[in-house]
């Protein structure tokens, strides 16, 4: 799981990235097919890295392309969290390369540099929250207003299957940071 890469994950949140960086994880929060429970949402929150959760393979493909755009726009890695059902499907994605630019103050995480990068991370988080309030990853599907469901990932598919038009749904695709509106 992502836990084995936690140290560099937290560091690259501070350094930012010199091009699109997308980290794909296939979690198993209910231990349906793993020997232990993995849930990378905790890592995204703690490291202040945005996380997208696609609900099917089509959305995973679209989210991957948009994740690179988000990464470049906000100078941050982006995590795509999939579960077993989504991870067992596949598509080919060929990323473009961007040349490395030497910037010691940004990419070398000595304490003095890290202290100066902390406000950058906090400001980026504020901007991502605002972005999440209006982005296509998060959407409301209005139907019957007697029941409202807030969901993400494959649970969205299950809710649609069970309730159809009997419930309004708030589908969260950008699960971290959560929109505040």
PDB file of C-alpha atoms in Angstrom, residues 1-152:
ATOM      1  CA  UNK A   1       0.000   0.000   0.000  1.00  0.00           C
ATOM      2  CA  UNK A   2       0.865   3.666  -0.036  1.00  0.00           C
ATOM      3  CA  UNK A   3       2.083   3.406   3.550  1.00  0.00           C
ATOM      4  CA  UNK A   4       5.477   2.079   2.340  1.00  0.00           C
ATOM      5  CA  UNK A   5       5.988   5.359   0.432  1.00  0.00           C
ATOM      6  CA  UNK A   6       4.709   7.669   3.183  1.00  0.00           C
ATOM      7  CA  UNK A   7       8.003   9.484   3.786  1.00  0.00           C
ATOM      8  CA  UNK A   8       8.582  10.596   0.175  1.00  0.00           C
ATOM      9  CA  UNK A   9       4.826  11.233  -0.184  1.00  0.00           C
ATOM     10  CA  UNK A  10       4.847  13.812   2.613  1.00  0.00           C
ATOM     11  CA  UNK A  11       8.058  15.362   1.275  1.00  0.00           C
ATOM     12  CA  UNK A  12       6.788  15.775  -2.293  1.00  0.00           C
ATOM     13  CA  UNK A  13       3.720  17.513  -0.883  1.00  0.00           C
ATOM     14  CA  UNK A  14       6.113  20.202   0.336  1.00  0.00           C
ATOM     15  CA  UNK A  15       8.410  20.293  -2.671  1.00  0.00           C
ATOM     16  CA  UNK A  16       5.669  20.266  -5.254  1.00  0.00           C
ATOM     17  CA  UNK A  17       6.372  18.793  -8.663  1.00  0.00           C
ATOM     18  CA  UNK A  18       8.061  19.869 -11.881  1.00  0.00           C
ATOM     19  CA  UNK A  19       5.291  18.487 -14.071  1.00  0.00           C
ATOM     20  CA  UNK A  20       2.330  16.222 -13.614  1.00  0.00           C
ATOM     21  CA  UNK A  21       2.719  13.577 -10.921  1.00  0.00           C
ATOM     22  CA  UNK A  22      -0.116  11.140 -10.334  1.00  0.00           C
ATOM     23  CA  UNK A  23       0.077   8.382  -7.736  1.00  0.00           C
ATOM     24  CA  UNK A  24      -2.370   5.539  -8.368  1.00  0.00           C
ATOM     25  CA  UNK A  25      -3.259   3.296  -5.462  1.00  0.00           C
ATOM     26  CA  UNK A  26      -5.580   0.312  -5.334  1.00  0.00           C
ATOM     27  CA  UNK A  27      -6.879   0.161  -1.786  1.00  0.00           C
ATOM     28  CA  UNK A  28      -8.933  -2.531  -0.140  1.00  0.00           C
ATOM     29  CA  UNK A  29     -10.638  -0.769   2.803  1.00  0.00           C
ATOM     30  CA  UNK A  30     -12.959  -3.705   3.501  1.00  0.00           C
ATOM     31  CA  UNK A  31     -10.301  -6.430   3.099  1.00  0.00           C
ATOM     32  CA  UNK A  32     -12.261  -8.083   0.270  1.00  0.00           C
ATOM     33  CA  UNK A  33      -9.135  -9.436  -1.418  1.00  0.00           C
ATOM     34  CA  UNK A  34      -6.183  -8.478   0.800  1.00  0.00           C
ATOM     35  CA  UNK A  35      -4.500  -9.750   3.932  1.00  0.00           C
ATOM     36  CA  UNK A  36      -4.823  -6.332   5.582  1.00  0.00           C
ATOM     37  CA  UNK A  37      -6.925  -3.223   5.272  1.00  0.00           C
ATOM     38  CA  UNK A  38      -5.458  -0.326   3.291  1.00  0.00           C
ATOM     39  CA  UNK A  39      -7.133   3.072   3.029  1.00  0.00           C
ATOM     40  CA  UNK A  40      -4.983   5.802   1.489  1.00  0.00           C
ATOM     41  CA  UNK A  41      -7.516   8.542   2.242  1.00  0.00           C
ATOM     42  CA  UNK A  42      -5.746   8.977   5.587  1.00  0.00           C
ATOM     43  CA  UNK A  43      -2.422   9.563   3.800  1.00  0.00           C
ATOM     44  CA  UNK A  44      -4.006  12.143   1.471  1.00  0.00           C
ATOM     45  CA  UNK A  45      -5.466  14.083   4.392  1.00  0.00           C
ATOM     46  CA  UNK A  46      -2.293  13.967   6.485  1.00  0.00           C
ATOM     47  CA  UNK A  47       0.018  14.867   3.582  1.00  0.00           C
ATOM     48  CA  UNK A  48      -2.385  17.530   2.218  1.00  0.00           C
ATOM     49  CA  UNK A  49      -2.342  15.968  -1.237  1.00  0.00           C
ATOM     50  CA  UNK A  50      -5.504  16.042  -3.351  1.00  0.00           C
ATOM     51  CA  UNK A  51      -7.159  12.682  -3.965  1.00  0.00           C
ATOM     52  CA  UNK A  52      -9.577  11.615  -6.673  1.00  0.00           C
ATOM     53  CA  UNK A  53     -11.803   8.542  -6.412  1.00  0.00           C
ATOM     54  CA  UNK A  54     -13.211   7.253  -9.702  1.00  0.00           C
ATOM     55  CA  UNK A  55     -16.362   5.141  -9.596  1.00  0.00           C
ATOM     56  CA  UNK A  56     -15.687   3.013 -12.694  1.00  0.00           C
ATOM     57  CA  UNK A  57     -13.023   2.359 -15.345  1.00  0.00           C
ATOM     58  CA  UNK A  58     -14.291   5.084 -17.700  1.00  0.00           C
ATOM     59  CA  UNK A  59     -14.070   7.633 -14.905  1.00  0.00           C
ATOM     60  CA  UNK A  60     -10.636   6.302 -13.881  1.00  0.00           C
ATOM     61  CA  UNK A  61      -9.370   7.043 -17.384  1.00  0.00           C
ATOM     62  CA  UNK A  62     -10.863  10.564 -17.386  1.00  0.00           C
ATOM     63  CA  UNK A  63      -9.711  11.272 -13.821  1.00  0.00           C
ATOM     64  CA  UNK A  64      -6.158  10.215 -14.718  1.00  0.00           C
ATOM     65  CA  UNK A  65      -5.970  12.800 -17.492  1.00  0.00           C
ATOM     66  CA  UNK A  66      -7.465  15.500 -15.271  1.00  0.00           C
ATOM     67  CA  UNK A  67      -5.214  14.486 -12.352  1.00  0.00           C
ATOM     68  CA  UNK A  68      -2.149  15.412 -14.425  1.00  0.00           C
ATOM     69  CA  UNK A  69      -3.728  18.789 -15.199  1.00  0.00           C
ATOM     70  CA  UNK A  70      -4.521  19.357 -11.499  1.00  0.00           C
ATOM     71  CA  UNK A  71      -1.000  18.330 -10.541  1.00  0.00           C
ATOM     72  CA  UNK A  72       0.532  20.850 -12.915  1.00  0.00           C
ATOM     73  CA  UNK A  73      -1.926  23.645 -12.076  1.00  0.00           C
ATOM     74  CA  UNK A  74      -1.536  23.322  -8.293  1.00  0.00           C
ATOM     75  CA  UNK A  75       2.139  22.172  -8.240  1.00  0.00           C
ATOM     76  CA  UNK A  76       1.283  19.058  -6.255  1.00  0.00           C
ATOM     77  CA  UNK A  77       1.157  15.306  -6.625  1.00  0.00           C
ATOM     78  CA  UNK A  78      -2.390  13.978  -7.004  1.00  0.00           C
ATOM     79  CA  UNK A  79      -3.502  10.596  -5.705  1.00  0.00           C
ATOM     80  CA  UNK A  80      -6.039   8.503  -7.595  1.00  0.00           C
ATOM     81  CA  UNK A  81      -7.550   6.032  -5.147  1.00  0.00           C
ATOM     82  CA  UNK A  82      -9.168   3.008  -6.665  1.00  0.00           C
ATOM     83  CA  UNK A  83     -10.705  -0.001  -5.051  1.00  0.00           C
ATOM     84  CA  UNK A  84     -10.477  -3.607  -6.215  1.00  0.00           C
ATOM     85  CA  UNK A  85     -13.458  -3.364  -8.592  1.00  0.00           C
ATOM     86  CA  UNK A  86     -12.032  -0.378 -10.473  1.00  0.00           C
ATOM     87  CA  UNK A  87      -8.382  -1.459 -10.280  1.00  0.00           C
ATOM     88  CA  UNK A  88      -9.063  -4.749 -12.050  1.00  0.00           C
ATOM     89  CA  UNK A  89      -9.892  -2.924 -15.268  1.00  0.00           C
ATOM     90  CA  UNK A  90      -7.314  -1.264 -17.509  1.00  0.00           C
ATOM     91  CA  UNK A  91      -6.640   1.470 -20.093  1.00  0.00           C
ATOM     92  CA  UNK A  92      -3.434   2.744 -21.675  1.00  0.00           C
ATOM     93  CA  UNK A  93      -2.266   6.265 -20.747  1.00  0.00           C
ATOM     94  CA  UNK A  94       0.893   7.778 -22.242  1.00  0.00           C
ATOM     95  CA  UNK A  95       2.071  10.850 -20.263  1.00  0.00           C
ATOM     96  CA  UNK A  96       4.141  13.652 -21.769  1.00  0.00           C
ATOM     97  CA  UNK A  97       7.552  14.383 -20.281  1.00  0.00           C
ATOM     98  CA  UNK A  98       8.688  17.753 -18.938  1.00  0.00           C
ATOM     99  CA  UNK A  99      12.395  18.536 -18.429  1.00  0.00           C
ATOM    100  CA  UNK A 100      13.687  18.755 -14.868  1.00  0.00           C
ATOM    101  CA  UNK A 101      14.443  22.249 -13.584  1.00  0.00           C
ATOM    102  CA  UNK A 102      16.994  22.521 -10.761  1.00  0.00           C
ATOM    103  CA  UNK A 103      15.538  24.443  -7.799  1.00  0.00           C
ATOM    104  CA  UNK A 104      17.264  23.601  -4.502  1.00  0.00           C
ATOM    105  CA  UNK A 105      15.023  25.809  -2.330  1.00  0.00           C
ATOM    106  CA  UNK A 106      11.983  23.953  -3.614  1.00  0.00           C
ATOM    107  CA  UNK A 107      13.148  20.368  -4.045  1.00  0.00           C
ATOM    108  CA  UNK A 108      15.740  19.826  -1.287  1.00  0.00           C
ATOM    109  CA  UNK A 109      13.805  19.403   1.949  1.00  0.00           C
ATOM    110  CA  UNK A 110      16.295  20.616   4.488  1.00  0.00           C
ATOM    111  CA  UNK A 111      14.482  22.082   7.525  1.00  0.00           C
ATOM    112  CA  UNK A 112      15.002  25.690   6.400  1.00  0.00           C
ATOM    113  CA  UNK A 113      13.515  24.973   2.978  1.00  0.00           C
ATOM    114  CA  UNK A 114      10.676  22.895   4.421  1.00  0.00           C
ATOM    115  CA  UNK A 115       9.665  25.718   6.773  1.00  0.00           C
ATOM    116  CA  UNK A 116       9.411  28.112   3.819  1.00  0.00           C
ATOM    117  CA  UNK A 117       7.362  25.580   1.810  1.00  0.00           C
ATOM    118  CA  UNK A 118       4.774  25.005   4.567  1.00  0.00           C
ATOM    119  CA  UNK A 119       2.748  28.180   3.800  1.00  0.00           C
ATOM    120  CA  UNK A 120       2.804  27.182   0.117  1.00  0.00           C
ATOM    121  CA  UNK A 121       1.197  23.836   1.005  1.00  0.00           C
ATOM    122  CA  UNK A 122      -1.457  25.533   3.159  1.00  0.00           C
ATOM    123  CA  UNK A 123      -2.309  28.062   0.426  1.00  0.00           C
ATOM    124  CA  UNK A 124      -2.504  25.277  -2.148  1.00  0.00           C
ATOM    125  CA  UNK A 125      -4.945  23.413   0.092  1.00  0.00           C
ATOM    126  CA  UNK A 126      -7.154  26.516   0.353  1.00  0.00           C
ATOM    127  CA  UNK A 127      -7.140  26.882  -3.439  1.00  0.00           C
ATOM    128  CA  UNK A 128      -7.969  23.193  -3.916  1.00  0.00           C
ATOM    129  CA  UNK A 129     -10.934  23.452  -1.525  1.00  0.00           C
ATOM    130  CA  UNK A 130     -12.270  26.346  -3.604  1.00  0.00           C
ATOM    131  CA  UNK A 131     -11.599  24.387  -6.789  1.00  0.00           C
ATOM    132  CA  UNK A 132     -13.492  21.406  -5.338  1.00  0.00           C
ATOM    133  CA  UNK A 133     -16.544  23.570  -4.725  1.00  0.00           C
ATOM    134  CA  UNK A 134     -17.030  24.023  -8.478  1.00  0.00           C
ATOM    135  CA  UNK A 135     -15.165  21.233 -10.276  1.00  0.00           C
ATOM    136  CA  UNK A 136     -16.620  18.463 -12.434  1.00  0.00           C
ATOM    137  CA  UNK A 137     -15.310  15.754 -10.100  1.00  0.00           C
ATOM    138  CA  UNK A 138     -18.000  16.631  -7.552  1.00  0.00           C
ATOM    139  CA  UNK A 139     -21.592  16.843  -8.708  1.00  0.00           C
ATOM    140  CA  UNK A 140     -25.174  16.813  -7.496  1.00  0.00           C
ATOM    141  CA  UNK A 141     -27.670  14.562  -9.244  1.00  0.00           C
ATOM    142  CA  UNK A 142     -31.086  15.806  -8.213  1.00  0.00           C
ATOM    143  CA  UNK A 143     -33.939  13.308  -8.157  1.00  0.00           C
ATOM    144  CA  UNK A 144     -36.443  12.620  -5.372  1.00  0.00           C
ATOM    145  CA  UNK A 145     -35.638  14.973  -2.484  1.00  0.00           C
ATOM    146  CA  UNK A 146     -36.974  12.669   0.246  1.00  0.00           C
ATOM    147  CA  UNK A 147     -33.626  10.865   0.324  1.00  0.00           C
ATOM    148  CA  UNK A 148     -30.176  12.344  -0.182  1.00  0.00           C
ATOM    149  CA  UNK A 149     -27.004  10.271  -0.466  1.00  0.00           C
ATOM    150  CA  UNK A 150     -23.408  11.508  -0.281  1.00  0.00           C
ATOM    151  CA  UNK A 151     -21.050   8.998  -1.847  1.00  0.00           C
ATOM    152  CA  UNK A 152     -17.806   8.388  -3.718  1.00  0.00           C
TER     153      UNK A 152
END
